[in-house]
mmCIF file of C-alpha atoms and ligand atoms in Angstrom:
data_model
loop_
_atom_site.group_PDB
_atom_site.id
_atom_site.type_symbol
_atom_site.label_atom_id
_atom_site.label_comp_id
_atom_site.label_asym_id
_atom_site.label_seq_id
_atom_site.Cartn_x
_atom_site.Cartn_y
_atom_site.Cartn_z
ATOM 1 C CA MET A 1 18.661 -18.247 19.524
ATOM 2 C CA GLU A 2 16.692 -21.532 19.661
ATOM 3 C CA ILE A 3 12.890 -21.801 19.430
ATOM 4 C CA LYS A 4 11.589 -24.119 22.132
ATOM 5 C CA GLU A 5 9.184 -26.847 21.017
ATOM 6 C CA GLY A 6 5.554 -26.790 22.021
ATOM 7 C CA THR A 7 5.361 -23.201 23.189
ATOM 8 C CA LYS A 8 5.989 -21.398 19.930
ATOM 9 C CA ASP A 9 3.571 -18.521 20.407
ATOM 10 C CA GLU A 10 4.484 -18.089 24.037
ATOM 11 C CA PHE A 11 8.155 -18.175 23.186
ATOM 12 C CA PHE A 12 7.682 -15.814 20.263
ATOM 13 C CA ASN A 13 5.792 -13.265 22.342
ATOM 14 C CA GLU A 14 8.337 -13.501 25.132
ATOM 15 C CA LEU A 15 11.165 -12.992 22.671
ATOM 16 C CA LEU A 16 9.372 -10.059 21.081
ATOM 17 C CA GLN A 17 9.009 -8.338 24.422
ATOM 18 C CA LYS A 18 12.765 -8.505 24.909
ATOM 19 C CA LEU A 19 13.616 -7.032 21.504
ATOM 20 C CA GLU A 20 13.928 -3.372 20.633
ATOM 21 C CA GLN A 21 11.232 -2.112 18.257
ATOM 22 C CA MET A 22 10.749 1.042 16.205
ATOM 23 C CA THR A 23 8.870 2.377 13.181
ATOM 24 C CA ASN A 24 10.675 2.376 9.852
ATOM 25 C CA TRP A 25 10.620 5.353 7.458
ATOM 26 C CA ASP A 26 8.077 3.408 5.386
ATOM 27 C CA GLY A 27 5.635 3.247 8.304
ATOM 28 C CA ARG A 28 6.175 -0.431 9.062
ATOM 29 C CA LYS A 29 7.163 -1.790 12.468
ATOM 30 C CA LEU A 30 10.742 -2.988 12.801
ATOM 31 C CA VAL A 31 12.325 -5.257 15.357
ATOM 32 C CA LYS A 32 16.043 -5.545 16.147
ATOM 33 C CA TYR A 33 17.233 -9.129 16.092
ATOM 34 C CA GLN A 34 20.830 -10.340 15.999
ATOM 35 C CA GLY A 35 22.062 -6.823 15.304
ATOM 36 C CA PHE A 36 19.723 -5.986 12.393
ATOM 37 C CA TRP A 37 16.421 -4.177 12.019
ATOM 38 C CA PHE A 38 13.899 -6.512 10.393
ATOM 39 C CA PRO A 39 10.253 -5.835 9.512
ATOM 40 C CA LEU A 40 8.260 -7.234 12.429
ATOM 41 C CA ASN A 41 6.355 -9.748 10.289
ATOM 42 C CA TYR A 42 9.686 -11.081 9.016
ATOM 43 C CA LEU A 43 10.784 -12.311 12.445
ATOM 44 C CA ARG A 44 8.635 -15.433 12.673
ATOM 45 C CA PRO A 45 9.630 -16.792 9.227
ATOM 46 C CA LEU A 46 13.245 -15.945 9.992
ATOM 47 C CA LEU A 47 13.132 -17.945 13.222
ATOM 48 C CA SER A 48 11.442 -20.853 11.413
ATOM 49 C CA ALA A 49 14.107 -20.824 8.698
ATOM 50 C CA GLN A 50 16.892 -20.653 11.273
ATOM 51 C CA LYS A 51 15.435 -23.659 13.014
ATOM 52 C CA HIS A 52 14.261 -25.869 10.169
ATOM 53 C CA PHE A 53 16.072 -25.048 6.922
ATOM 54 C CA LYS A 54 18.369 -27.885 5.863
ATOM 55 C CA ALA A 55 20.962 -26.938 3.281
ATOM 56 C CA ASN A 56 21.962 -29.418 0.587
ATOM 57 C CA ASP A 57 25.500 -29.322 -0.735
ATOM 58 C CA SER A 58 24.128 -28.529 -4.192
ATOM 59 C CA ASP A 59 22.030 -25.557 -2.993
ATOM 60 C CA ILE A 60 22.602 -22.095 -4.418
ATOM 61 C CA ILE A 61 21.687 -19.233 -2.098
ATOM 62 C CA LEU A 62 21.285 -15.762 -3.619
ATOM 63 C CA SER A 63 21.767 -13.281 -0.867
ATOM 64 C CA THR A 64 21.042 -9.588 -1.292
ATOM 65 C CA LEU A 65 19.834 -6.420 0.302
ATOM 66 C CA PRO A 66 16.446 -5.368 -1.062
ATOM 67 C CA LYS A 67 16.717 -3.342 -4.298
ATOM 68 C CA SER A 68 20.274 -4.377 -5.066
ATOM 69 C CA GLY A 69 19.728 -6.528 -8.135
ATOM 70 C CA THR A 70 17.943 -9.549 -6.643
ATOM 71 C CA THR A 71 15.535 -9.919 -9.579
ATOM 72 C CA TRP A 72 18.353 -9.706 -12.095
ATOM 73 C CA LEU A 73 20.503 -12.204 -10.182
ATOM 74 C CA LYS A 74 17.569 -14.618 -9.910
ATOM 75 C CA ALA A 75 17.023 -14.459 -13.672
ATOM 76 C CA LEU A 76 20.709 -14.967 -14.419
ATOM 77 C CA VAL A 77 21.357 -17.810 -12.000
ATOM 78 C CA PHE A 78 18.129 -19.586 -12.967
ATOM 79 C CA SER A 79 19.159 -19.397 -16.642
ATOM 80 C CA ILE A 80 22.750 -20.472 -16.027
ATOM 81 C CA ALA A 81 21.925 -23.374 -13.706
ATOM 82 C CA ASN A 82 19.013 -24.688 -15.814
ATOM 83 C CA ARG A 83 20.492 -24.251 -19.275
ATOM 84 C CA SER A 84 20.656 -27.992 -19.892
ATOM 85 C CA ILE A 85 16.899 -28.255 -19.161
ATOM 86 C CA TYR A 86 16.023 -25.265 -21.372
ATOM 87 C CA PRO A 87 18.719 -25.282 -24.071
ATOM 88 C CA ASN A 88 16.549 -23.058 -26.230
ATOM 89 C CA ILE A 89 16.563 -19.762 -24.391
ATOM 90 C CA ASP A 90 13.444 -18.627 -26.239
ATOM 91 C CA GLN A 91 11.545 -21.280 -24.304
ATOM 92 C CA SER A 92 12.885 -20.165 -20.958
ATOM 93 C CA PRO A 93 10.295 -20.030 -18.131
ATOM 94 C CA LEU A 94 11.614 -16.507 -17.546
ATOM 95 C CA LEU A 95 9.563 -15.383 -20.517
ATOM 96 C CA THR A 96 6.325 -16.404 -18.827
ATOM 97 C CA SER A 97 7.109 -16.159 -15.093
ATOM 98 C CA ASN A 98 8.451 -13.341 -12.964
ATOM 99 C CA PRO A 99 11.951 -14.277 -11.667
ATOM 100 C CA HIS A 100 10.603 -14.191 -8.093
ATOM 101 C CA LYS A 101 8.216 -17.025 -8.969
ATOM 102 C CA LEU A 102 11.097 -19.138 -10.241
ATOM 103 C CA VAL A 103 13.465 -18.526 -7.336
ATOM 104 C CA PRO A 104 11.663 -18.323 -3.986
ATOM 105 C CA PHE A 105 12.766 -16.278 -1.001
ATOM 106 C CA ILE A 106 13.586 -18.404 2.044
ATOM 107 C CA GLU A 107 11.881 -16.019 4.456
ATOM 108 C CA PHE A 108 9.036 -14.605 2.316
ATOM 109 C CA ASP A 109 8.018 -17.644 0.300
ATOM 110 C CA LEU A 110 9.188 -20.836 1.992
ATOM 111 C CA TYR A 111 8.664 -20.024 5.674
ATOM 112 C CA TRP A 112 6.146 -17.155 5.501
ATOM 113 C CA ASN A 113 3.059 -19.297 6.063
ATOM 114 C CA GLU A 114 4.578 -22.567 7.166
ATOM 115 C CA GLU A 115 6.765 -23.347 10.155
ATOM 116 C CA ASN A 116 8.499 -26.307 8.512
ATOM 117 C CA PRO A 117 7.662 -26.803 4.822
ATOM 118 C CA ASP A 118 8.815 -29.908 2.972
ATOM 119 C CA LEU A 119 11.512 -28.749 0.551
ATOM 120 C CA THR A 120 12.887 -32.183 -0.279
ATOM 121 C CA HIS A 121 10.895 -32.515 -3.518
ATOM 122 C CA ILE A 122 12.587 -29.478 -5.118
ATOM 123 C CA PRO A 123 15.000 -30.717 -7.795
ATOM 124 C CA SER A 124 18.731 -30.011 -7.502
ATOM 125 C CA PRO A 125 20.282 -27.599 -7.722
ATOM 126 C CA ARG A 126 17.787 -25.784 -5.524
ATOM 127 C CA ILE A 127 18.072 -22.018 -5.923
ATOM 128 C CA PHE A 128 16.770 -19.906 -3.061
ATOM 129 C CA SER A 129 17.145 -16.250 -2.279
ATOM 130 C CA THR A 130 17.246 -14.285 0.932
ATOM 131 C CA HIS A 131 17.804 -10.860 2.445
ATOM 132 C CA ILE A 132 19.006 -12.407 5.727
ATOM 133 C CA PRO A 133 22.318 -10.957 6.987
ATOM 134 C CA LEU A 134 25.208 -13.429 7.058
ATOM 135 C CA ASN A 135 25.258 -13.782 10.848
ATOM 136 C CA ALA A 136 21.546 -14.654 10.953
ATOM 137 C CA LEU A 137 21.555 -17.218 8.113
ATOM 138 C CA PRO A 138 20.511 -20.741 9.075
ATOM 139 C CA ASN A 139 23.821 -22.197 10.340
ATOM 140 C CA CYS A 140 23.698 -25.146 7.961
ATOM 141 C CA ILE A 141 24.152 -22.821 4.964
ATOM 142 C CA LEU A 142 27.498 -21.677 6.276
ATOM 143 C CA GLU A 143 28.466 -25.082 7.619
ATOM 144 C CA SER A 144 27.861 -26.957 4.352
ATOM 145 C CA SER A 145 31.200 -27.093 2.586
ATOM 146 C CA GLU A 146 29.689 -27.174 -0.898
ATOM 147 C CA CYS A 147 26.487 -25.090 -0.782
ATOM 148 C CA LYS A 148 27.201 -21.822 -2.608
ATOM 149 C CA ILE A 149 26.276 -18.270 -1.735
ATOM 150 C CA ILE A 150 26.114 -15.506 -4.352
ATOM 151 C CA TYR A 151 25.821 -12.025 -2.900
ATOM 152 C CA ILE A 152 25.009 -8.940 -4.902
ATOM 153 C CA CYS A 153 24.983 -5.402 -3.574
ATOM 154 C CA ARG A 154 24.846 -1.923 -4.969
ATOM 155 C CA ASN A 155 25.951 1.607 -4.291
ATOM 156 C CA PRO A 156 23.913 2.365 -1.128
ATOM 157 C CA LEU A 157 22.626 5.663 -2.549
ATOM 158 C CA ASP A 158 21.047 3.941 -5.556
ATOM 159 C CA GLN A 159 19.823 1.147 -3.300
ATOM 160 C CA PHE A 160 18.144 3.672 -1.009
ATOM 161 C CA ILE A 161 16.433 5.530 -3.872
ATOM 162 C CA SER A 162 15.307 2.282 -5.456
ATOM 163 C CA HIS A 163 13.884 1.132 -2.106
ATOM 164 C CA TYR A 164 12.145 4.428 -1.451
ATOM 165 C CA TYR A 165 10.316 4.375 -4.787
ATOM 166 C CA PHE A 166 9.542 0.675 -4.476
ATOM 167 C CA VAL A 167 7.824 1.379 -1.176
ATOM 168 C CA LEU A 168 5.890 4.274 -2.667
ATOM 169 C CA GLN A 169 4.609 2.015 -5.439
ATOM 170 C CA ASN A 170 3.639 -0.887 -3.254
ATOM 171 C CA PHE A 171 2.817 0.098 0.273
ATOM 172 C CA VAL A 172 1.740 3.647 0.328
ATOM 173 C CA SER A 173 -1.983 3.081 0.146
ATOM 174 C CA LYS A 174 -2.043 -0.050 2.297
ATOM 175 C CA ASP A 175 0.296 0.825 5.159
ATOM 176 C CA ALA A 176 1.165 4.088 6.801
ATOM 177 C CA ALA A 177 2.610 6.778 4.548
ATOM 178 C CA PRO A 178 6.405 6.862 4.301
ATOM 179 C CA LEU A 179 8.388 9.777 5.661
ATOM 180 C CA GLU A 180 9.703 12.452 3.315
ATOM 181 C CA LEU A 181 12.824 11.485 1.397
ATOM 182 C CA ASP A 182 15.276 13.492 3.528
ATOM 183 C CA GLU A 183 13.924 12.082 6.799
ATOM 184 C CA ALA A 184 14.017 8.568 5.360
ATOM 185 C CA PHE A 185 17.611 9.145 4.242
ATOM 186 C CA ASP A 186 18.554 10.307 7.710
ATOM 187 C CA MET A 187 17.238 7.043 9.189
ATOM 188 C CA PHE A 188 18.959 5.054 6.460
ATOM 189 C CA CYS A 189 22.293 6.667 7.382
ATOM 190 C CA GLN A 190 21.639 5.704 10.985
ATOM 191 C CA GLY A 191 21.298 2.070 9.939
ATOM 192 C CA VAL A 192 17.510 1.809 9.672
ATOM 193 C CA PRO A 193 16.573 -0.473 8.038
ATOM 194 C CA GLY A 194 19.753 -2.486 8.113
ATOM 195 C CA PRO A 195 22.407 -1.464 8.843
ATOM 196 C CA VAL A 196 23.080 -2.018 5.147
ATOM 197 C CA LEU A 197 26.819 -1.336 5.272
ATOM 198 C CA GLU A 198 27.263 -4.068 7.900
ATOM 199 C CA HIS A 199 25.160 -6.415 5.758
ATOM 200 C CA MET A 200 27.522 -5.850 2.819
ATOM 201 C CA LEU A 201 30.705 -5.984 4.884
ATOM 202 C CA ALA A 202 29.883 -9.340 6.473
ATOM 203 C CA TYR A 203 29.357 -10.993 3.076
ATOM 204 C CA TRP A 204 32.450 -9.235 1.715
ATOM 205 C CA ASN A 205 34.568 -10.654 4.553
ATOM 206 C CA ALA A 206 33.039 -14.108 4.077
ATOM 207 C CA HIS A 207 33.953 -13.888 0.388
ATOM 208 C CA LEU A 208 37.547 -12.939 1.241
ATOM 209 C CA GLU A 209 37.756 -15.825 3.703
ATOM 210 C CA ASN A 210 36.297 -18.401 1.339
ATOM 211 C CA PRO A 211 35.915 -17.248 -2.255
ATOM 212 C CA ARG A 212 34.928 -20.771 -3.345
ATOM 213 C CA LYS A 213 31.851 -20.545 -1.136
ATOM 214 C CA VAL A 214 30.834 -16.897 -1.406
ATOM 215 C CA LEU A 215 30.826 -14.975 -4.659
ATOM 216 C CA PHE A 216 30.570 -11.214 -4.150
ATOM 217 C CA LEU A 217 29.078 -9.178 -6.981
ATOM 218 C CA LYS A 218 28.279 -5.521 -7.455
ATOM 219 C CA TYR A 219 25.300 -4.334 -9.522
ATOM 220 C CA GLU A 220 27.507 -1.703 -11.150
ATOM 221 C CA ASP A 221 30.010 -4.343 -12.342
ATOM 222 C CA LEU A 222 27.227 -6.356 -13.962
ATOM 223 C CA LYS A 223 26.009 -3.236 -15.725
ATOM 224 C CA ASP A 224 29.547 -2.609 -16.873
ATOM 225 C CA ASN A 225 30.214 -6.069 -18.309
ATOM 226 C CA ILE A 226 27.406 -8.582 -18.077
ATOM 227 C CA GLY A 227 29.019 -11.244 -20.281
ATOM 228 C CA PHE A 228 32.107 -11.400 -18.093
ATOM 229 C CA ASN A 229 29.938 -11.749 -14.995
ATOM 230 C CA VAL A 230 27.649 -14.406 -16.493
ATOM 231 C CA LYS A 231 30.783 -16.436 -17.191
ATOM 232 C CA LYS A 232 32.104 -15.770 -13.702
ATOM 233 C CA ILE A 233 28.840 -16.913 -12.070
ATOM 234 C CA ALA A 234 28.788 -20.111 -14.150
ATOM 235 C CA GLU A 235 32.397 -20.901 -13.219
ATOM 236 C CA PHE A 236 31.737 -20.196 -9.553
ATOM 237 C CA LEU A 237 28.751 -22.552 -9.578
ATOM 238 C CA GLY A 238 30.820 -25.282 -11.174
ATOM 239 C CA PHE A 239 28.848 -25.156 -14.442
ATOM 240 C CA PRO A 240 31.332 -23.316 -16.701
ATOM 241 C CA PHE A 241 30.309 -22.636 -20.302
ATOM 242 C CA SER A 242 31.865 -25.051 -22.774
ATOM 243 C CA LEU A 243 33.716 -23.703 -25.787
ATOM 244 C CA GLU A 244 30.815 -24.873 -27.911
ATOM 245 C CA GLU A 245 28.310 -22.954 -25.783
ATOM 246 C CA GLU A 246 30.470 -19.863 -25.982
ATOM 247 C CA GLU A 247 30.754 -20.173 -29.741
ATOM 248 C CA GLN A 248 26.993 -20.597 -30.011
ATOM 249 C CA GLY A 249 26.640 -17.233 -28.259
ATOM 250 C CA LEU A 250 24.867 -18.643 -25.187
ATOM 251 C CA ILE A 251 26.454 -16.137 -22.804
ATOM 252 C CA ASP A 252 25.121 -13.261 -24.896
ATOM 253 C CA GLU A 253 21.718 -14.905 -25.168
ATOM 254 C CA ILE A 254 21.396 -15.363 -21.407
ATOM 255 C CA SER A 255 22.569 -11.779 -20.860
ATOM 256 C CA ARG A 256 19.972 -10.535 -23.336
ATOM 257 C CA VAL A 257 17.032 -12.506 -21.960
ATOM 258 C CA CYS A 258 17.861 -11.401 -18.414
ATOM 259 C CA SER A 259 18.450 -7.773 -19.358
ATOM 260 C CA PHE A 260 16.372 -5.022 -17.811
ATOM 261 C CA GLY A 261 14.903 -3.994 -21.169
ATOM 262 C CA ASN A 262 13.815 -7.514 -22.039
ATOM 263 C CA LEU A 263 12.359 -8.468 -18.636
ATOM 264 C CA LYS A 264 10.606 -5.139 -18.085
ATOM 265 C CA ASN A 265 8.751 -5.420 -21.391
ATOM 266 C CA LEU A 266 7.469 -8.967 -20.935
ATOM 267 C CA GLU A 267 3.704 -9.177 -20.410
ATOM 268 C CA VAL A 268 4.227 -11.255 -17.260
ATOM 269 C CA ASN A 269 6.291 -8.489 -15.675
ATOM 270 C CA LYS A 270 4.016 -5.653 -16.727
ATOM 271 C CA ASN A 271 1.081 -7.215 -14.899
ATOM 272 C CA GLY A 272 0.415 -9.349 -11.877
ATOM 273 C CA TYR A 273 1.793 -9.602 -8.380
ATOM 274 C CA VAL A 274 4.196 -11.656 -6.279
ATOM 275 C CA MET A 275 4.259 -12.340 -2.519
ATOM 276 C CA ASP A 276 0.601 -13.221 -2.121
ATOM 277 C CA GLY A 277 -0.578 -10.287 -4.208
ATOM 278 C CA LEU A 278 1.308 -7.744 -2.119
ATOM 279 C CA LEU A 279 3.948 -6.520 -4.561
ATOM 280 C CA LYS A 280 3.474 -5.538 -8.204
ATOM 281 C CA ASN A 281 5.628 -7.423 -10.702
ATOM 282 C CA SER A 282 6.183 -4.166 -12.540
ATOM 283 C CA SER A 283 7.615 -2.493 -9.426
ATOM 284 C CA TYR A 284 10.723 -4.695 -9.716
ATOM 285 C CA PHE A 285 11.620 -2.948 -12.968
ATOM 286 C CA ARG A 286 11.867 0.798 -12.427
ATOM 287 C CA LYS A 287 14.852 2.395 -14.200
ATOM 288 C CA GLY A 288 17.682 -0.127 -13.880
ATOM 289 C CA GLU A 289 20.368 2.569 -13.997
ATOM 290 C CA VAL A 290 23.567 3.324 -12.141
ATOM 291 C CA GLY A 291 23.716 6.741 -10.470
ATOM 292 C CA ASP A 292 19.995 7.535 -10.439
ATOM 293 C CA TRP A 293 20.487 8.880 -6.890
ATOM 294 C CA THR A 294 21.873 12.096 -8.391
ATOM 295 C CA ASN A 295 18.305 12.953 -9.436
ATOM 296 C CA TYR A 296 17.044 12.875 -5.842
ATOM 297 C CA LEU A 297 19.827 13.361 -3.280
ATOM 298 C CA THR A 298 21.984 16.428 -2.635
ATOM 299 C CA PRO A 299 25.803 16.378 -2.793
ATOM 300 C CA ALA A 300 25.790 16.846 1.002
ATOM 301 C CA MET A 301 23.702 13.696 1.447
ATOM 302 C CA ALA A 302 26.081 11.782 -0.814
ATOM 303 C CA GLU A 303 29.052 13.106 1.144
ATOM 304 C CA ARG A 304 27.472 11.881 4.376
ATOM 305 C CA MET A 305 27.145 8.339 2.993
ATOM 306 C CA LYS A 306 30.646 8.476 1.539
ATOM 307 C CA LYS A 307 32.067 9.318 4.979
ATOM 308 C CA LEU A 308 30.057 6.519 6.568
ATOM 309 C CA MET A 309 31.395 4.057 4.014
ATOM 310 C CA GLU A 310 34.966 5.233 4.585
ATOM 311 C CA ILE A 311 34.576 4.567 8.295
ATOM 312 C CA LYS A 312 32.702 1.250 8.099
ATOM 313 C CA PHE A 313 34.654 -0.218 5.195
ATOM 314 C CA GLN A 314 38.051 1.059 6.333
ATOM 315 C CA GLY A 315 40.808 -1.446 5.580
ATOM 316 C CA SER A 316 38.379 -3.990 4.115
ATOM 317 C CA GLY A 317 38.974 -3.279 0.435
ATOM 318 C CA LEU A 318 35.230 -2.751 -0.111
ATOM 319 C CA MET A 319 34.095 0.564 -1.585
ATOM 320 C CA PHE A 320 31.624 2.074 -4.044
ATOM 321 C CA ASN A 321 32.260 4.965 -6.376
ATOM 322 C CA ILE A 322 30.026 7.918 -5.705
HETATM 323 P P1 A3P B 1 15.874 0.811 -9.807
HETATM 324 O O1 A3P B 1 14.784 1.045 -8.811
HETATM 325 O O2 A3P B 1 17.082 1.672 -9.536
HETATM 326 O O3 A3P B 1 15.432 0.905 -11.208
HETATM 327 P P2 A3P B 1 15.702 -5.945 -6.581
HETATM 328 O O4 A3P B 1 15.603 -6.858 -7.733
HETATM 329 O O5 A3P B 1 16.797 -6.316 -5.613
HETATM 330 O O6 A3P B 1 14.404 -5.707 -5.943
HETATM 331 O O7 A3P B 1 16.224 -4.556 -7.174
HETATM 332 C C1 A3P B 1 15.420 -3.804 -8.026
HETATM 333 C C2 A3P B 1 16.315 -2.860 -8.789
HETATM 334 O O8 A3P B 1 16.987 -3.602 -9.812
HETATM 335 C C3 A3P B 1 15.506 -1.788 -9.497
HETATM 336 O O9 A3P B 1 16.391 -0.685 -9.597
HETATM 337 C C4 A3P B 1 15.239 -2.451 -10.829
HETATM 338 O O10 A3P B 1 14.880 -1.553 -11.840
HETATM 339 C C5 A3P B 1 16.583 -3.112 -11.090
HETATM 340 N N1 A3P B 1 16.476 -4.265 -12.003
HETATM 341 C C6 A3P B 1 15.516 -5.197 -12.060
HETATM 342 N N2 A3P B 1 15.777 -6.089 -13.012
HETATM 343 C C7 A3P B 1 16.936 -5.705 -13.598
HETATM 344 C C8 A3P B 1 17.718 -6.227 -14.674
HETATM 345 N N3 A3P B 1 17.352 -7.310 -15.331
HETATM 346 N N4 A3P B 1 18.842 -5.574 -14.995
HETATM 347 C C9 A3P B 1 19.231 -4.466 -14.325
HETATM 348 N N5 A3P B 1 18.536 -3.930 -13.299
HETATM 349 C C10 A3P B 1 17.397 -4.531 -12.937
#
C-alpha cells in the first residue's frame, strides 16, 4: 500500500481506521497490516521503510522474529563482515557496544523517528536487521539480485517463553500488565502476535526458491555447531574464511566472542539501554538455552503447538523438534 505525499497524517489516520486492531497479551495495542499483527507504534515506521528504504546490492538484512537469536546473529554477522577492519578480535566493537547499537533495526532505529533518513553515508556492507515479515519487506530488498537476507528462527515454544520474560523485564511497569502465561500462550497459538509460523514459513519458502539470496538458520543448529554455522554464514555472504584464517583459529575466536557467556558478562551488556532507553541491554541475555520452555509450559501446551506446526508446515520440509 502506497503512502500519498503531502497528507501523511490524514492518510495514516484513514488507513488506521480501516485496519483491525486488538490488545496483545503484553497490554500493547496491535494493528493487523498485510496479514500480520504489528504493535501499533510500529506501523508508521514500517510504512516509511516500505516507501523510502533503498536497498544496495551489498546490503545484508538480518531478518528474525523477536527473541529468536537476533542479538546473536547481529554479533556474528558484524564480526564476520568486518573482520578485515578489526583483525584483532580482542579489539572488536562488540566488546564495548551492545550488538543492537552496531546493527540497527530498520523499523525501530532507522525509521522510528524519521520519515526518510539519509542512509547513504553508512559504509558497505551495510548490515540492518528487521522483524518485518517477508511479504511486508520494502520491495527493493527482494528485488535486488545481490542484497542478502539471513533469517534466523527458533522453536516457537522457546521463542514464546523468551518473549514473555523479555516483556516482563521491560514493559511491565511502564505499559499495561501482561496476561498470565497460559492466556498469553492461547493468544500466541491463535497467531497473536504474528502469526509466527507464517513468518517462518514465508522465509523458509523464499530460501528454498533462492538459497543464494536467503539463508535460513535455526537457533538450535547454531547452538549445536556454531563453528560450522559461522563458516556457512561467511560463505553465504561471499566472504569465506581463507585457509590461513581457519588455521589461525578465527572461526573459533568469532564464535567465542559472540557466545552467550561472553556477551552476557560484558560490562556494556550488564548495564545500559537500547531503543531510546526503552529496553535493558541485559534483557537480551536471559538463559540462552534450548528447551527452556519445558520449565514453564505443560505437555498439553506443547502438543497444541506441535499440531499447529504439523498443519502449517505440512509438506514444506520445515519443522522443529519438541
Ligand atoms: P532466552 O530468553 O531463551 O534466554 P533476540 O536476540 O532475538 O532478542 O533473542 C533473545 C534470546 O536469545 C534470549 O533467549 C537470549 O538469552 C538469547 N541470546 C542472546 N544472545 C545470545 C548468544 N550470544 N548466544 C545464544 N543465545 C543468545
